[in-house]
Each structure stands twice: as C-alpha cells, then as structure tokens.
Amino acid sequence: MGEDKKENVSYDYLSKLDFRVVRIVNAERVTGSEKLLRLEVDMGDGATRQIVAGIGKAYTPETLAGKEIIIAANLEPRMLMGLESKGMLLAARDEEGIPVLLCVEKDVPPGSKVS
C-alpha cells in the first residue's frame, strides 16, 4: 500500500473541497456495467442526489441501503454510462484491491460536514 503518492497541496486548496456525510437511500446496478452502481443519497437538506460509483464488484445494492458514507459533494457533475454523477464517494482499497467505503462510526445527520 502507499503507492501513488501525490504532491503536497496547501490547506487553502484542501479547504475548497466539501466533504459530507450522506445516507444511501437507494442503490441499483447500472445496465451494461459490471462495476457501476447508481446511488441515490440523502443530502440532509430535503434533497437527494445521484452518484454513480464503481463499487459494484465489492457491494450489492441490497447491502448499501441505509449506510452512511462520506462523499466529496462539490465536484463538477460527470457523466458515466449516460448517467449524471453529482459527487464522489470516498473509499480505500484493501490488500486485494477491493474498494472499502469510508463510513461514520456513529449515526450523524445526513449533510453533516466532515472536517
């Protein structure tokens, strides 16, 4: 582990990223893809948001509903397999390279800022 080291960035640069806790409301496989899942997440402000993530080989849609995860919320939207993704979930990779979602230890309200 520890590969792909990146260059240092300033605290000002890092502070531009908006990390939030969200709750997964719904998850489903993306037609035509083995690894993409379409997630609907509760942002905590009465709104939901769609995120498309490449975690379909590590997680089934059924295991994700209700899970609280951390996302980068202020990325520019991106199209993946014809679906707009409005954020990026945070995950590490285990020793076998399988994605492991970053989750909160205790329940916190959706939309909570991560600092």
N, C-alpha and C. Protein backbone atom coordinates (compact mmCIF):
# COMPACT_ATOMS: atom_id res chain seq x y z
N MET A 1 0.84 -1.18 0.00
CA MET A 1 0.00 0.00 0.00
C MET A 1 0.89 1.24 0.00
N GLY A 2 0.30 2.40 -0.06
CA GLY A 2 1.08 3.63 -0.05
C GLY A 2 1.57 4.04 -1.43
N GLU A 3 1.17 3.30 -2.48
CA GLU A 3 1.57 3.67 -3.81
C GLU A 3 0.80 4.91 -4.26
N ASP A 4 1.17 5.43 -5.41
CA ASP A 4 0.51 6.60 -5.98
C ASP A 4 0.55 7.81 -5.07
N LYS A 5 1.70 8.09 -4.49
CA LYS A 5 1.82 9.29 -3.64
C LYS A 5 1.64 10.52 -4.51
N LYS A 6 0.91 11.47 -4.01
CA LYS A 6 0.61 12.71 -4.72
C LYS A 6 1.46 13.84 -4.16
N GLU A 7 1.51 14.92 -4.91
CA GLU A 7 2.24 16.09 -4.43
C GLU A 7 1.47 16.75 -3.29
N ASN A 8 2.17 17.46 -2.44
CA ASN A 8 1.54 18.17 -1.34
C ASN A 8 0.67 19.30 -1.87
N VAL A 9 -0.44 19.56 -1.17
CA VAL A 9 -1.31 20.68 -1.50
C VAL A 9 -1.45 21.54 -0.26
N SER A 10 -1.84 22.78 -0.46
CA SER A 10 -1.99 23.70 0.66
C SER A 10 -3.30 23.44 1.40
N TYR A 11 -3.38 23.91 2.62
CA TYR A 11 -4.63 23.81 3.38
C TYR A 11 -5.73 24.60 2.69
N ASP A 12 -5.38 25.73 2.07
CA ASP A 12 -6.37 26.51 1.33
C ASP A 12 -6.98 25.68 0.20
N TYR A 13 -6.15 24.94 -0.51
CA TYR A 13 -6.63 24.10 -1.60
C TYR A 13 -7.56 23.02 -1.05
N LEU A 14 -7.15 22.36 0.00
CA LEU A 14 -7.97 21.31 0.61
C LEU A 14 -9.30 21.86 1.12
N SER A 15 -9.28 23.07 1.65
CA SER A 15 -10.50 23.65 2.22
C SER A 15 -11.56 23.94 1.16
N LYS A 16 -11.21 23.89 -0.11
CA LYS A 16 -12.18 24.09 -1.18
C LYS A 16 -13.07 22.87 -1.38
N LEU A 17 -12.62 21.72 -0.90
CA LEU A 17 -13.41 20.50 -1.04
C LEU A 17 -14.46 20.42 0.07
N ASP A 18 -15.66 20.02 -0.30
CA ASP A 18 -16.78 19.93 0.64
C ASP A 18 -17.10 18.46 0.88
N PHE A 19 -16.57 17.92 1.98
CA PHE A 19 -16.83 16.53 2.33
C PHE A 19 -18.06 16.47 3.24
N ARG A 20 -19.00 15.58 2.91
CA ARG A 20 -20.25 15.47 3.66
C ARG A 20 -20.59 14.01 3.96
N VAL A 21 -21.30 13.82 5.06
CA VAL A 21 -21.88 12.52 5.37
C VAL A 21 -23.24 12.47 4.68
N VAL A 22 -23.50 11.39 3.97
CA VAL A 22 -24.80 11.19 3.32
C VAL A 22 -25.31 9.80 3.67
N ARG A 23 -26.60 9.61 3.54
CA ARG A 23 -27.21 8.30 3.78
C ARG A 23 -27.68 7.75 2.43
N ILE A 24 -27.32 6.52 2.13
CA ILE A 24 -27.75 5.91 0.88
C ILE A 24 -29.21 5.51 1.01
N VAL A 25 -30.05 6.08 0.16
CA VAL A 25 -31.49 5.82 0.17
C VAL A 25 -31.81 4.64 -0.74
N ASN A 26 -31.14 4.58 -1.88
CA ASN A 26 -31.41 3.53 -2.86
C ASN A 26 -30.14 3.25 -3.64
N ALA A 27 -29.99 2.02 -4.08
CA ALA A 27 -28.85 1.64 -4.92
C ALA A 27 -29.33 0.63 -5.95
N GLU A 28 -28.79 0.75 -7.15
CA GLU A 28 -29.13 -0.22 -8.20
C GLU A 28 -27.97 -0.35 -9.17
N ARG A 29 -27.90 -1.49 -9.82
CA ARG A 29 -26.86 -1.73 -10.82
C ARG A 29 -27.13 -0.88 -12.05
N VAL A 30 -26.06 -0.44 -12.70
CA VAL A 30 -26.17 0.31 -13.95
C VAL A 30 -26.18 -0.71 -15.08
N THR A 31 -27.22 -0.66 -15.90
CA THR A 31 -27.34 -1.58 -17.02
C THR A 31 -26.14 -1.45 -17.94
N GLY A 32 -25.56 -2.59 -18.29
CA GLY A 32 -24.42 -2.61 -19.20
C GLY A 32 -23.07 -2.49 -18.53
N SER A 33 -23.05 -2.42 -17.19
CA SER A 33 -21.78 -2.30 -16.47
C SER A 33 -21.72 -3.34 -15.36
N GLU A 34 -20.56 -3.97 -15.21
CA GLU A 34 -20.37 -4.93 -14.13
C GLU A 34 -20.01 -4.26 -12.82
N LYS A 35 -19.40 -3.07 -12.90
CA LYS A 35 -18.89 -2.47 -11.66
C LYS A 35 -19.62 -1.20 -11.21
N LEU A 36 -20.41 -0.58 -12.08
CA LEU A 36 -21.05 0.68 -11.68
C LEU A 36 -22.38 0.45 -10.95
N LEU A 37 -22.57 1.21 -9.87
CA LEU A 37 -23.84 1.27 -9.16
C LEU A 37 -24.33 2.71 -9.18
N ARG A 38 -25.65 2.86 -9.33
CA ARG A 38 -26.27 4.19 -9.22
C ARG A 38 -26.82 4.31 -7.81
N LEU A 39 -26.30 5.30 -7.08
CA LEU A 39 -26.73 5.53 -5.70
C LEU A 39 -27.59 6.78 -5.63
N GLU A 40 -28.66 6.72 -4.86
CA GLU A 40 -29.44 7.90 -4.52
C GLU A 40 -29.14 8.17 -3.05
N VAL A 41 -28.61 9.37 -2.76
CA VAL A 41 -28.19 9.67 -1.39
C VAL A 41 -28.97 10.85 -0.82
N ASP A 42 -29.24 10.77 0.47
CA ASP A 42 -29.91 11.83 1.22
C ASP A 42 -28.85 12.84 1.65
N MET A 43 -29.01 14.08 1.17
CA MET A 43 -28.04 15.14 1.46
C MET A 43 -28.37 15.87 2.77
N GLY A 44 -29.52 15.56 3.38
CA GLY A 44 -29.85 16.16 4.66
C GLY A 44 -30.57 17.48 4.58
N ASP A 45 -30.75 18.01 3.39
CA ASP A 45 -31.42 19.30 3.23
C ASP A 45 -32.78 19.12 2.56
N GLY A 46 -33.30 17.91 2.64
CA GLY A 46 -34.57 17.60 1.99
C GLY A 46 -34.39 17.17 0.54
N ALA A 47 -33.16 17.17 0.07
CA ALA A 47 -32.87 16.81 -1.32
C ALA A 47 -32.09 15.51 -1.37
N THR A 48 -32.26 14.81 -2.49
CA THR A 48 -31.42 13.65 -2.75
C THR A 48 -30.55 13.96 -3.95
N ARG A 49 -29.51 13.17 -4.11
CA ARG A 49 -28.54 13.38 -5.18
C ARG A 49 -28.14 12.02 -5.73
N GLN A 50 -27.87 12.00 -7.03
CA GLN A 50 -27.42 10.77 -7.68
C GLN A 50 -25.90 10.75 -7.77
N ILE A 51 -25.33 9.62 -7.37
CA ILE A 51 -23.89 9.40 -7.50
C ILE A 51 -23.71 8.04 -8.17
N VAL A 52 -22.86 8.01 -9.18
CA VAL A 52 -22.54 6.77 -9.87
C VAL A 52 -21.14 6.36 -9.43
N ALA A 53 -21.01 5.14 -8.92
CA ALA A 53 -19.74 4.72 -8.32
C ALA A 53 -19.34 3.32 -8.80
N GLY A 54 -18.05 3.13 -8.96
CA GLY A 54 -17.51 1.86 -9.43
C GLY A 54 -17.25 0.86 -8.32
N ILE A 55 -18.28 0.55 -7.56
CA ILE A 55 -18.13 -0.35 -6.41
C ILE A 55 -18.97 -1.62 -6.55
N GLY A 56 -19.49 -1.87 -7.73
CA GLY A 56 -20.42 -2.97 -7.95
C GLY A 56 -19.84 -4.36 -7.81
N LYS A 57 -18.53 -4.50 -7.87
CA LYS A 57 -17.93 -5.82 -7.66
C LYS A 57 -17.70 -6.10 -6.18
N ALA A 58 -17.70 -5.04 -5.37
CA ALA A 58 -17.45 -5.18 -3.93
C ALA A 58 -18.73 -5.14 -3.10
N TYR A 59 -19.76 -4.48 -3.62
CA TYR A 59 -21.01 -4.29 -2.87
C TYR A 59 -22.20 -4.64 -3.75
N THR A 60 -23.23 -5.19 -3.14
CA THR A 60 -24.50 -5.38 -3.83
C THR A 60 -25.41 -4.23 -3.44
N PRO A 61 -26.35 -3.86 -4.30
CA PRO A 61 -27.27 -2.77 -3.96
C PRO A 61 -27.99 -3.00 -2.63
N GLU A 62 -28.34 -4.23 -2.35
CA GLU A 62 -29.09 -4.54 -1.13
C GLU A 62 -28.31 -4.24 0.15
N THR A 63 -27.00 -4.35 0.10
CA THR A 63 -26.19 -4.12 1.31
C THR A 63 -25.93 -2.64 1.57
N LEU A 64 -26.29 -1.78 0.62
CA LEU A 64 -25.93 -0.36 0.75
C LEU A 64 -27.04 0.51 1.34
N ALA A 65 -28.29 0.13 1.19
CA ALA A 65 -29.40 0.97 1.67
C ALA A 65 -29.26 1.25 3.16
N GLY A 66 -29.33 2.53 3.52
CA GLY A 66 -29.24 2.95 4.91
C GLY A 66 -27.83 3.23 5.39
N LYS A 67 -26.83 2.85 4.62
CA LYS A 67 -25.44 3.05 5.03
C LYS A 67 -25.08 4.54 4.95
N GLU A 68 -24.38 5.03 5.97
CA GLU A 68 -23.90 6.42 5.98
C GLU A 68 -22.46 6.43 5.51
N ILE A 69 -22.21 7.17 4.42
CA ILE A 69 -20.88 7.23 3.82
C ILE A 69 -20.43 8.68 3.70
N ILE A 70 -19.19 8.86 3.31
CA ILE A 70 -18.63 10.19 3.13
C ILE A 70 -18.42 10.43 1.65
N ILE A 71 -18.83 11.62 1.18
CA ILE A 71 -18.65 11.97 -0.23
C ILE A 71 -17.96 13.33 -0.36
N ALA A 72 -17.35 13.54 -1.51
CA ALA A 72 -16.93 14.88 -1.92
C ALA A 72 -18.14 15.45 -2.66
N ALA A 73 -18.76 16.47 -2.07
CA ALA A 73 -20.06 16.94 -2.54
C ALA A 73 -20.00 18.05 -3.58
N ASN A 74 -18.87 18.72 -3.70
CA ASN A 74 -18.86 19.89 -4.59
C ASN A 74 -18.00 19.69 -5.84
N LEU A 75 -17.91 18.47 -6.31
CA LEU A 75 -17.23 18.22 -7.58
C LEU A 75 -18.18 18.57 -8.73
N GLU A 76 -17.61 18.95 -9.86
CA GLU A 76 -18.43 19.20 -11.03
C GLU A 76 -19.09 17.89 -11.45
N PRO A 77 -20.36 17.94 -11.87
CA PRO A 77 -21.04 16.72 -12.30
C PRO A 77 -20.27 16.05 -13.45
N ARG A 78 -20.41 14.72 -13.51
CA ARG A 78 -19.70 13.94 -14.52
C ARG A 78 -20.65 12.87 -15.06
N MET A 79 -20.60 12.64 -16.35
CA MET A 79 -21.44 11.62 -16.98
C MET A 79 -20.71 10.28 -17.00
N LEU A 80 -21.38 9.24 -16.51
CA LEU A 80 -20.86 7.88 -16.52
C LEU A 80 -21.94 6.96 -17.06
N MET A 81 -21.67 6.30 -18.16
CA MET A 81 -22.64 5.39 -18.79
C MET A 81 -24.00 6.09 -19.01
N GLY A 82 -23.95 7.36 -19.38
CA GLY A 82 -25.17 8.10 -19.66
C GLY A 82 -25.89 8.62 -18.43
N LEU A 83 -25.33 8.45 -17.25
CA LEU A 83 -25.94 8.93 -16.01
C LEU A 83 -25.08 10.03 -15.41
N GLU A 84 -25.74 11.08 -14.92
CA GLU A 84 -25.00 12.18 -14.29
C GLU A 84 -24.68 11.82 -12.84
N SER A 85 -23.41 11.93 -12.50
CA SER A 85 -22.95 11.69 -11.13
C SER A 85 -22.60 13.03 -10.50
N LYS A 86 -23.23 13.32 -9.35
CA LYS A 86 -23.04 14.61 -8.68
C LYS A 86 -22.31 14.44 -7.36
N GLY A 87 -21.10 13.92 -7.43
CA GLY A 87 -20.29 13.72 -6.24
C GLY A 87 -19.46 12.46 -6.38
N MET A 88 -18.58 12.25 -5.41
CA MET A 88 -17.73 11.07 -5.42
C MET A 88 -17.64 10.53 -4.00
N LEU A 89 -17.95 9.23 -3.86
CA LEU A 89 -17.83 8.64 -2.54
C LEU A 89 -16.36 8.40 -2.23
N LEU A 90 -16.03 8.33 -0.95
CA LEU A 90 -14.66 8.08 -0.54
C LEU A 90 -14.53 6.61 -0.15
N ALA A 91 -13.48 5.99 -0.65
CA ALA A 91 -13.23 4.58 -0.36
C ALA A 91 -11.73 4.34 -0.35
N ALA A 92 -11.33 3.36 0.41
CA ALA A 92 -9.95 2.87 0.39
C ALA A 92 -9.99 1.54 -0.35
N ARG A 93 -8.84 0.96 -0.55
CA ARG A 93 -8.77 -0.38 -1.15
C ARG A 93 -8.08 -1.30 -0.16
N ASP A 94 -8.63 -2.50 -0.02
CA ASP A 94 -7.99 -3.46 0.88
C ASP A 94 -6.78 -4.09 0.19
N GLU A 95 -6.16 -5.06 0.84
CA GLU A 95 -4.94 -5.68 0.33
C GLU A 95 -5.14 -6.36 -1.02
N GLU A 96 -6.37 -6.73 -1.33
CA GLU A 96 -6.68 -7.37 -2.61
C GLU A 96 -7.15 -6.37 -3.66
N GLY A 97 -7.16 -5.08 -3.30
CA GLY A 97 -7.59 -4.04 -4.24
C GLY A 97 -9.08 -3.82 -4.31
N ILE A 98 -9.81 -4.39 -3.37
CA ILE A 98 -11.27 -4.26 -3.36
C ILE A 98 -11.66 -2.98 -2.62
N PRO A 99 -12.57 -2.16 -3.20
CA PRO A 99 -12.98 -0.92 -2.54
C PRO A 99 -13.68 -1.18 -1.21
N VAL A 100 -13.34 -0.34 -0.22
CA VAL A 100 -13.96 -0.38 1.10
C VAL A 100 -14.44 1.04 1.39
N LEU A 101 -15.75 1.21 1.53
CA LEU A 101 -16.32 2.54 1.75
C LEU A 101 -15.88 3.13 3.08
N LEU A 102 -15.66 4.44 3.09
CA LEU A 102 -15.41 5.15 4.34
C LEU A 102 -16.77 5.50 4.93
N CYS A 103 -17.02 5.01 6.12
CA CYS A 103 -18.30 5.20 6.80
C CYS A 103 -18.06 5.89 8.14
N VAL A 104 -19.13 6.46 8.70
CA VAL A 104 -19.01 7.09 10.01
C VAL A 104 -19.21 6.04 11.09
N GLU A 105 -18.57 6.26 12.22
CA GLU A 105 -18.61 5.30 13.33
C GLU A 105 -19.95 5.31 14.05
N LYS A 106 -20.56 6.50 14.19
CA LYS A 106 -21.85 6.64 14.85
C LYS A 106 -22.80 7.36 13.91
N ASP A 107 -24.10 7.24 14.18
CA ASP A 107 -25.07 7.96 13.36
C ASP A 107 -24.89 9.46 13.52
N VAL A 108 -24.81 10.13 12.39
CA VAL A 108 -24.81 11.59 12.36
C VAL A 108 -25.82 12.00 11.29
N PRO A 109 -26.38 13.19 11.39
CA PRO A 109 -27.38 13.60 10.41
C PRO A 109 -26.80 13.68 9.01
N PRO A 110 -27.56 13.21 8.00
CA PRO A 110 -27.11 13.39 6.63
C PRO A 110 -26.86 14.88 6.35
N GLY A 111 -25.83 15.15 5.59
CA GLY A 111 -25.45 16.52 5.28
C GLY A 111 -24.40 17.08 6.21
N SER A 112 -24.07 16.34 7.28
CA SER A 112 -23.05 16.83 8.23
C SER A 112 -21.73 17.02 7.50
N LYS A 113 -21.09 18.14 7.79
CA LYS A 113 -19.81 18.47 7.18
C LYS A 113 -18.70 17.64 7.84
N VAL A 114 -17.78 17.15 7.02
CA VAL A 114 -16.61 16.42 7.50
C VAL A 114 -15.44 17.37 7.44
N SER A 115 -14.74 17.52 8.57
CA SER A 115 -13.60 18.45 8.58
C SER A 115 -12.39 17.79 9.19
